[in-house]
Short mmCIF file of C-alpha atoms and ligand atoms in Angstrom, two decimals:
data_model
loop_
_atom_site.label_atom_id
_atom_site.label_comp_id
_atom_site.label_asym_id
_atom_site.label_seq_id
_atom_site.Cartn_x
_atom_site.Cartn_y
_atom_site.Cartn_z
CA MET R 204 30.97 27.40 5.27
CA SER R 205 29.87 30.55 3.51
CA VAL R 206 28.35 32.16 6.60
CA GLN R 207 30.70 32.85 9.52
CA ILE R 208 29.25 32.43 13.01
CA LYS R 209 30.10 35.28 15.35
CA ILE R 210 30.33 34.17 18.99
CA THR R 211 29.69 36.37 22.00
CA LYS R 212 29.96 34.54 25.32
CA THR R 213 28.03 35.28 28.48
CA THR R 214 29.82 36.64 31.51
CA HIS R 215 27.18 35.17 33.88
CA SER R 216 26.74 31.44 33.32
CA LYS R 217 23.70 29.96 35.09
CA LEU R 218 25.10 26.42 34.92
CA ASN R 219 25.72 26.07 38.66
CA GLU R 220 22.04 26.79 39.42
CA VAL R 221 20.93 23.53 37.75
CA ASP R 222 20.21 20.26 39.56
CA PHE R 223 20.75 17.57 36.90
CA ASN R 224 18.88 15.01 39.00
CA ASN R 225 15.74 17.07 38.95
CA ILE R 226 15.22 18.99 35.72
CA PRO R 227 11.72 20.31 35.03
CA PHE R 228 11.04 19.41 31.34
CA GLY R 229 11.52 22.21 28.86
CA LYS R 230 12.00 25.07 31.30
CA THR R 231 15.72 25.19 31.94
CA PHE R 232 17.52 26.95 29.11
CA THR R 233 21.28 27.12 28.74
CA ASP R 234 23.31 30.33 28.52
CA HIS R 235 23.47 30.84 24.74
CA MET R 236 21.39 30.71 21.57
CA PHE R 237 22.05 30.75 17.83
CA GLU R 238 20.38 33.27 15.55
CA ALA R 239 20.52 34.06 11.81
CA ASP R 240 18.41 36.31 9.58
CA TYR R 241 17.17 35.70 6.06
CA ILE R 242 17.19 39.09 4.32
CA ASN R 243 17.34 39.86 0.59
CA GLY R 244 17.40 36.17 -0.25
CA GLU R 245 20.45 35.40 1.91
CA TRP R 246 21.19 34.05 5.36
CA GLN R 247 23.22 36.59 7.33
CA ASN R 248 24.12 37.83 10.87
CA ALA R 249 24.79 34.25 11.97
CA GLN R 250 25.72 34.47 15.61
CA ILE R 251 25.78 32.74 18.96
CA LYS R 252 25.10 35.05 21.85
CA PRO R 253 23.73 35.05 25.40
CA LEU R 254 20.13 33.80 25.36
CA THR R 255 17.76 36.72 25.37
CA GLU R 256 14.31 37.80 24.24
CA ILE R 257 13.97 38.97 20.64
CA PRO R 258 11.95 42.04 19.64
CA VAL R 259 9.07 41.05 17.35
CA HIS R 260 6.63 43.36 15.56
CA PRO R 261 2.95 42.67 16.41
CA GLY R 262 2.26 42.26 12.70
CA ASN R 263 4.80 39.42 12.37
CA MET R 264 3.23 36.97 9.92
CA ALA R 265 4.29 33.90 11.90
CA TRP R 266 1.83 34.90 14.62
CA HIS R 267 -1.07 35.42 12.24
CA TYR R 268 -0.65 32.80 9.54
CA GLY R 269 1.65 30.30 11.17
CA GLN R 270 4.74 30.15 8.98
CA ALA R 271 6.71 28.39 11.69
CA ILE R 272 8.61 25.09 11.65
CA PHE R 273 10.90 23.33 14.08
CA GLU R 274 13.07 20.32 14.76
CA GLY R 275 13.71 18.34 17.93
CA MET R 276 17.08 16.66 18.41
CA LYS R 277 19.18 15.46 21.31
CA ALA R 278 22.82 15.58 22.31
CA THR R 279 24.30 13.17 24.83
CA ARG R 280 27.83 12.66 26.04
CA ASP R 281 30.28 9.81 26.28
CA GLU R 282 32.43 8.97 29.27
CA ALA R 283 35.20 11.28 28.10
CA GLY R 284 32.73 14.19 28.15
CA ASN R 285 32.46 14.60 24.35
CA ALA R 286 29.10 15.88 23.11
CA LEU R 287 27.44 13.45 20.70
CA LEU R 288 24.74 14.21 18.14
CA PHE R 289 22.30 11.59 16.82
CA ARG R 290 21.69 11.55 13.03
CA PRO R 291 21.99 15.37 12.71
CA LYS R 292 21.98 15.27 8.90
CA GLU R 293 18.57 13.56 8.89
CA HIS R 294 17.21 16.42 10.98
CA SER R 295 18.67 18.97 8.59
CA ILE R 296 17.03 17.24 5.62
CA ARG R 297 13.68 17.05 7.37
CA PHE R 298 13.91 20.71 8.42
CA ASN R 299 14.24 21.72 4.79
CA LYS R 300 11.31 19.48 3.78
CA SER R 301 9.23 21.31 6.38
CA ALA R 302 10.51 24.64 5.02
CA GLU R 303 9.50 23.73 1.44
CA ARG R 304 5.98 22.71 2.43
CA LEU R 305 5.46 26.03 4.23
CA SER R 306 7.01 28.14 1.45
CA MET R 307 10.01 29.05 3.57
CA PRO R 308 13.64 29.21 2.41
CA HIS R 309 16.02 26.30 2.92
CA VAL R 310 18.64 26.58 5.62
CA PRO R 311 21.77 25.26 3.88
CA GLU R 312 22.91 22.01 5.44
CA ASP R 313 26.31 23.44 6.44
CA LEU R 314 24.68 26.41 8.19
CA PHE R 315 22.18 24.16 10.01
CA LEU R 316 24.89 21.71 11.10
CA ASP R 317 27.50 24.36 11.96
CA ALA R 318 24.95 26.17 14.14
CA ILE R 319 24.12 22.98 16.04
CA HIS R 320 27.69 21.69 16.32
CA THR R 321 28.99 25.03 17.56
CA LEU R 322 26.19 25.72 20.03
CA VAL R 323 26.20 22.18 21.46
CA ASP R 324 29.99 22.16 21.76
CA LEU R 325 29.90 25.52 23.54
CA GLU R 326 27.16 24.32 25.93
CA LYS R 327 28.38 20.75 26.46
CA ALA R 328 28.87 21.21 30.22
CA TRP R 329 25.03 21.43 30.31
CA ILE R 330 24.55 17.86 29.02
CA PRO R 331 23.30 15.76 31.93
CA PRO R 332 25.42 12.59 32.31
CA GLN R 333 22.54 10.30 33.47
CA THR R 334 21.27 7.65 31.00
CA GLY R 335 17.97 8.78 29.50
CA SER R 336 18.82 12.42 30.25
CA ALA R 337 20.16 14.59 27.43
CA MET R 338 20.46 18.04 25.97
CA TYR R 339 17.39 18.78 23.89
CA ILE R 340 18.11 20.84 20.78
CA ARG R 341 15.38 23.02 19.30
CA PRO R 342 16.15 24.52 15.87
CA PHE R 343 13.25 26.55 14.44
CA MET R 344 12.39 29.05 11.74
CA ILE R 345 9.71 31.74 11.72
CA SER R 346 8.66 34.28 9.14
CA PHE R 347 9.73 37.81 10.08
CA ASP R 348 7.87 40.20 7.77
CA HIS R 349 5.18 42.33 9.32
CA THR R 350 2.19 42.70 7.06
CA ILE R 351 -1.31 41.29 7.23
CA GLY R 352 -1.37 40.30 3.58
CA VAL R 353 -1.49 36.53 3.14
CA LYS R 354 1.66 35.53 1.26
CA PRO R 355 5.00 33.94 2.02
CA SER R 356 7.19 36.29 4.05
CA ASP R 357 10.35 37.73 2.48
CA THR R 358 12.35 37.66 5.71
CA TYR R 359 12.86 34.87 8.23
CA LYS R 360 14.67 34.10 11.44
CA PHE R 361 16.41 30.76 12.05
CA MET R 362 17.26 30.10 15.66
CA VAL R 363 18.52 27.29 17.86
CA PHE R 364 18.41 26.97 21.61
CA VAL R 365 19.25 23.99 23.77
CA LEU R 366 18.13 22.77 27.16
CA PRO R 367 19.05 19.95 29.55
CA VAL R 368 16.23 17.40 29.96
CA GLY R 369 15.63 14.38 32.16
CA PRO R 370 13.83 11.20 30.99
CA TYR R 371 10.50 12.19 29.35
CA TYR R 372 8.10 9.48 30.51
CA SER R 373 9.20 7.43 33.47
CA GLN R 374 5.89 5.49 33.52
CA PRO R 375 4.15 3.58 30.68
CA VAL R 376 1.64 5.85 28.93
CA LYS R 377 -2.15 5.66 28.51
CA LEU R 378 -3.56 6.49 25.09
CA MET R 379 -7.00 7.56 23.96
CA ALA R 380 -8.22 7.25 20.36
CA PHE R 381 -11.04 9.56 19.31
CA PRO R 382 -13.40 8.71 16.45
CA GLU R 383 -14.14 12.41 15.82
CA TYR R 384 -10.84 14.35 15.95
CA VAL R 385 -7.99 14.05 13.46
CA ARG R 386 -4.45 15.44 13.51
CA ALA R 387 -3.70 15.57 9.79
CA VAL R 388 -4.85 14.49 6.36
CA VAL R 389 -2.89 13.36 3.30
CA GLY R 390 -1.94 16.45 1.28
CA GLY R 391 -1.80 18.65 4.39
CA VAL R 392 1.15 19.44 6.63
CA GLY R 393 1.00 16.46 8.99
CA GLU R 394 4.16 14.83 7.66
CA VAL R 395 6.31 17.89 8.38
CA LYS R 396 7.15 19.62 11.64
CA ALA R 397 4.87 22.63 11.31
CA ALA R 398 4.16 24.45 14.58
CA GLY R 399 0.45 24.60 13.73
CA ASN R 400 0.10 20.82 13.88
CA TYR R 401 0.60 21.09 17.60
CA ALA R 402 -1.92 23.90 18.08
CA ALA R 403 -4.59 21.70 16.47
CA SER R 404 -3.72 18.75 18.71
CA LEU R 405 -4.07 20.56 22.03
CA PHE R 406 -7.85 20.44 22.38
CA PRO R 407 -8.25 16.66 21.89
CA ALA R 408 -5.16 16.16 24.08
CA ALA R 409 -6.84 18.15 26.86
CA MET R 410 -10.01 16.02 26.51
CA ALA R 411 -7.89 12.87 26.86
CA LYS R 412 -6.11 14.33 29.93
CA LYS R 413 -9.45 15.04 31.56
CA GLU R 414 -10.19 11.31 31.45
CA GLY R 415 -6.77 10.43 32.81
CA TYR R 416 -5.02 9.64 29.51
CA ASP R 417 -1.55 10.94 28.62
CA GLN R 418 -1.78 11.28 24.83
CA VAL R 419 -4.11 11.00 21.88
CA MET R 420 -3.73 8.07 19.48
CA TRP R 421 -4.61 9.68 16.17
CA LEU R 422 -6.76 7.91 13.59
CA ASP R 423 -6.70 8.76 9.88
CA GLY R 424 -8.70 11.69 8.52
CA ILE R 425 -10.79 9.79 5.95
CA HIS R 426 -11.96 6.51 7.47
CA HIS R 427 -11.30 7.54 11.10
CA LYS R 428 -10.12 3.99 11.56
CA PHE R 429 -6.46 3.59 10.63
CA ILE R 430 -3.91 4.39 13.31
CA GLN R 431 -1.48 7.16 12.46
CA GLU R 432 0.63 8.11 15.45
CA VAL R 433 0.55 9.25 19.04
CA GLY R 434 0.83 12.83 20.25
CA THR R 435 4.51 13.45 19.64
CA MET R 436 5.53 9.92 18.73
CA ASN R 437 5.23 7.30 16.01
CA ILE R 438 3.75 3.99 17.11
CA PHE R 439 4.62 0.28 16.95
CA PHE R 440 2.54 -2.81 17.74
CA VAL R 441 3.98 -6.23 18.53
CA ILE R 442 1.32 -8.70 17.35
CA GLY R 443 2.31 -12.33 17.59
CA ASP R 444 5.80 -12.48 16.03
CA ASP R 445 5.30 -9.41 13.83
CA ILE R 446 6.13 -5.81 14.59
CA ILE R 447 3.71 -3.52 12.79
CA THR R 448 3.96 0.24 12.35
CA PRO R 449 1.71 2.41 10.17
CA ASN R 450 3.26 3.12 6.75
CA LEU R 451 4.19 6.74 6.00
CA ASP R 452 1.05 7.71 4.09
CA GLY R 453 1.69 11.44 3.74
CA ALA R 454 -0.14 12.46 6.91
CA ILE R 455 2.19 10.76 9.39
CA LEU R 456 5.28 12.60 10.67
CA LYS R 457 8.41 10.91 9.35
CA GLY R 458 10.03 10.19 12.68
CA ILE R 459 13.79 9.69 12.73
CA THR R 460 13.45 7.55 15.88
CA ARG R 461 10.84 5.49 13.98
CA ASP R 462 13.38 4.92 11.22
CA SER R 463 16.11 4.07 13.76
CA ALA R 464 13.79 1.62 15.56
CA ILE R 465 12.90 -0.15 12.29
CA LYS R 466 16.58 -0.49 11.37
CA ILE R 467 17.56 -1.75 14.83
CA LEU R 468 14.68 -4.26 14.91
CA LYS R 469 15.52 -5.57 11.42
CA SER R 470 19.22 -5.85 12.33
CA LYS R 471 18.20 -8.17 15.21
CA GLY R 472 16.17 -10.34 12.84
CA HIS R 473 12.68 -9.08 13.69
CA ASN R 474 9.94 -8.99 11.09
CA VAL R 475 8.92 -5.33 10.79
CA ILE R 476 5.90 -4.57 8.62
CA GLU R 477 4.94 -1.04 7.54
CA LYS R 478 1.28 -1.09 6.56
CA PRO R 479 -2.08 0.49 7.34
CA ILE R 480 -3.43 -0.93 10.59
CA SER R 481 -6.90 -0.19 11.91
CA ILE R 482 -8.11 0.22 15.46
CA ASP R 483 -10.41 -2.80 14.85
CA GLU R 484 -7.39 -5.00 14.11
CA ILE R 485 -5.80 -3.83 17.38
CA ILE R 486 -8.96 -4.62 19.33
CA GLU R 487 -9.10 -8.06 17.72
CA ALA R 488 -5.42 -8.73 18.47
CA SER R 489 -5.98 -7.63 22.05
CA ASN R 490 -9.05 -9.87 22.45
CA SER R 491 -7.20 -12.89 21.05
CA GLY R 492 -4.17 -12.30 23.30
CA ARG R 493 -1.84 -11.67 20.36
CA LEU R 494 -1.19 -7.98 21.17
CA LYS R 495 2.06 -8.27 23.10
CA GLU R 496 3.50 -4.76 23.19
CA VAL R 497 2.65 -1.27 22.04
CA PHE R 498 5.25 1.49 22.10
CA GLY R 499 5.78 5.01 20.85
CA THR R 500 9.04 6.37 19.40
CA GLY R 501 10.25 9.96 19.28
CA THR R 502 13.31 12.04 20.07
CA ALA R 503 11.90 13.38 23.33
CA ALA R 504 10.75 10.07 24.84
CA VAL R 505 13.04 7.77 22.78
CA VAL R 506 10.73 4.80 23.44
CA ALA R 507 7.58 4.98 25.55
CA GLN R 508 5.79 1.78 26.49
CA VAL R 509 1.99 1.86 26.31
CA ALA R 510 -0.06 0.51 29.23
CA THR R 511 -3.60 1.28 28.09
CA ILE R 512 -5.50 2.20 24.91
CA LYS R 513 -9.07 3.48 25.05
CA TYR R 514 -11.39 3.74 22.05
CA ASN R 515 -15.08 4.50 22.64
CA ASP R 516 -16.06 2.06 25.39
CA VAL R 517 -13.24 -0.42 24.71
CA ILE R 518 -10.32 -0.30 27.11
CA MET R 519 -7.28 -2.44 26.26
CA ASN R 520 -4.72 -3.06 28.98
CA LEU R 521 -1.24 -4.29 28.19
CA ASP R 522 1.16 -6.19 30.41
CA THR R 523 4.06 -3.75 30.66
CA SER R 524 6.04 -6.04 32.98
CA HIS R 525 7.20 -8.15 30.00
CA VAL R 526 8.18 -5.90 27.08
CA PRO R 527 11.39 -7.32 25.58
CA VAL R 528 11.02 -5.77 22.12
CA SER R 529 10.53 -2.15 23.17
CA THR R 530 13.09 -2.51 25.96
CA MET R 531 15.68 -3.73 23.43
CA VAL R 532 15.00 -0.77 21.12
CA LYS R 533 15.20 1.71 24.00
CA ASP R 534 18.39 0.22 25.47
CA THR R 535 20.02 0.12 22.02
CA ILE R 536 19.26 3.76 21.23
CA ASN R 537 20.31 4.92 24.70
CA GLY R 538 23.44 2.74 24.43
CA LEU R 539 24.34 4.22 21.06
CA ARG R 540 23.82 7.67 22.53
CA ASN R 541 26.30 7.17 25.36
CA ARG R 542 28.62 4.93 23.34
CA THR R 543 28.13 1.79 25.42
CA VAL R 544 26.67 0.13 22.29
CA GLU R 545 28.88 0.04 19.20
CA ASP R 546 27.55 2.32 16.46
CA THR R 547 27.40 -0.02 13.46
CA PHE R 548 24.86 2.31 11.81
CA GLY R 549 27.05 5.43 11.67
CA TRP R 550 24.44 7.53 13.47
CA ILE R 551 26.58 9.11 16.19
CA VAL R 552 28.43 12.31 15.32
CA PRO R 553 30.67 14.09 17.87
CA ALA R 554 29.77 17.80 18.12
CA LYS R 555 32.66 20.02 17.08
CA GLY R 556 32.65 23.78 17.16
CA VAL R 557 33.74 25.55 13.99
C1 LIG G 679 8.74 15.08 15.94
C2 LIG G 679 7.53 14.21 15.89
C3 LIG G 679 7.59 12.80 15.98
C4 LIG G 679 8.87 12.06 16.26
O1 LIG G 679 9.88 12.29 15.35
P1 LIG G 679 11.40 12.00 15.75
O2 LIG G 679 12.17 12.40 14.55
O3 LIG G 679 11.48 10.56 16.04
O4 LIG G 679 11.68 12.84 16.93
C5 LIG G 679 6.42 12.08 15.84
N1 LIG G 679 5.24 12.70 15.64
C6 LIG G 679 5.13 14.03 15.58
C7 LIG G 679 3.81 14.64 15.37
C8 LIG G 679 6.27 14.83 15.69
O5 LIG G 679 6.15 16.16 15.62
#
């Protein structure tokens, strides 16, 4: 690699303060973080050091105009204690697609992967051994110029931190579809992991929570009819013998777990169809008893079964006691991740420090 990573280790590990059987989601950080600066058109100062706050100027453009992107990945471990990454190259490619759309510089694939491999390998004692638990990896990039002129920044910071996480949803989830709010439109930034997508989703998500629903099921921005995805997950419907997921229309986030689920399902002989599917078709399938399973896919949850969907005054309840399709996908991905299922796809990559 062209950029050398300097490593400074902590003298006060907090590892022994963690209870792996009871990890509050997203709040327990490990000891170290990765950091690199983009200055004068080059990535430099690549380093791993004890996790700490970073000084940021109040005029930092990321805070005002939202040049901020991220990735979400997971590391697990096998019985021998090796740290395993899941499709890391796909995450690197998607990170750079996000960067392009927001006028940010690429992070070269070797820098992105070296940062993750080295940090995860260094922190591997933090990977919880329980199935469904993992180390969550959060690479992100923010602009670092301070000016209030609207333009792409000249300087950037690329960082990675990691944290142990337990299973995301232990219960099936309840979804609410709104006719009036949308997450993204074709031509916008919905298909990339821009931080601002989440800011825009919080208000409808809070309205859904108020009514006892876990996540919003987003409908398309033009007809307000076609299903796009769910909160932080892509979505699949088992209707009769078909498995239907919305096609990637340019507004839907290109989930890597979505892609993995499609490949796993096809490898087991299932008929997976990627096409536009409207909320009316779901209601009809539910009424006729053909809607067998609904599930979300995403790195954080892996697979989340859906118990209820609400749209206006229609409430659809699903029988989550018999969900063979989503259970197979979930068990396969979790099995690949802890090496109890043979990796015929070539998705598992052991983390090795450089
Ligand atoms: C990250 C994300 C997903 C899931 O993508 P994975 O690559 O499977 O983790 C789905 N929807 C949105 C909006 C996301 O940000």
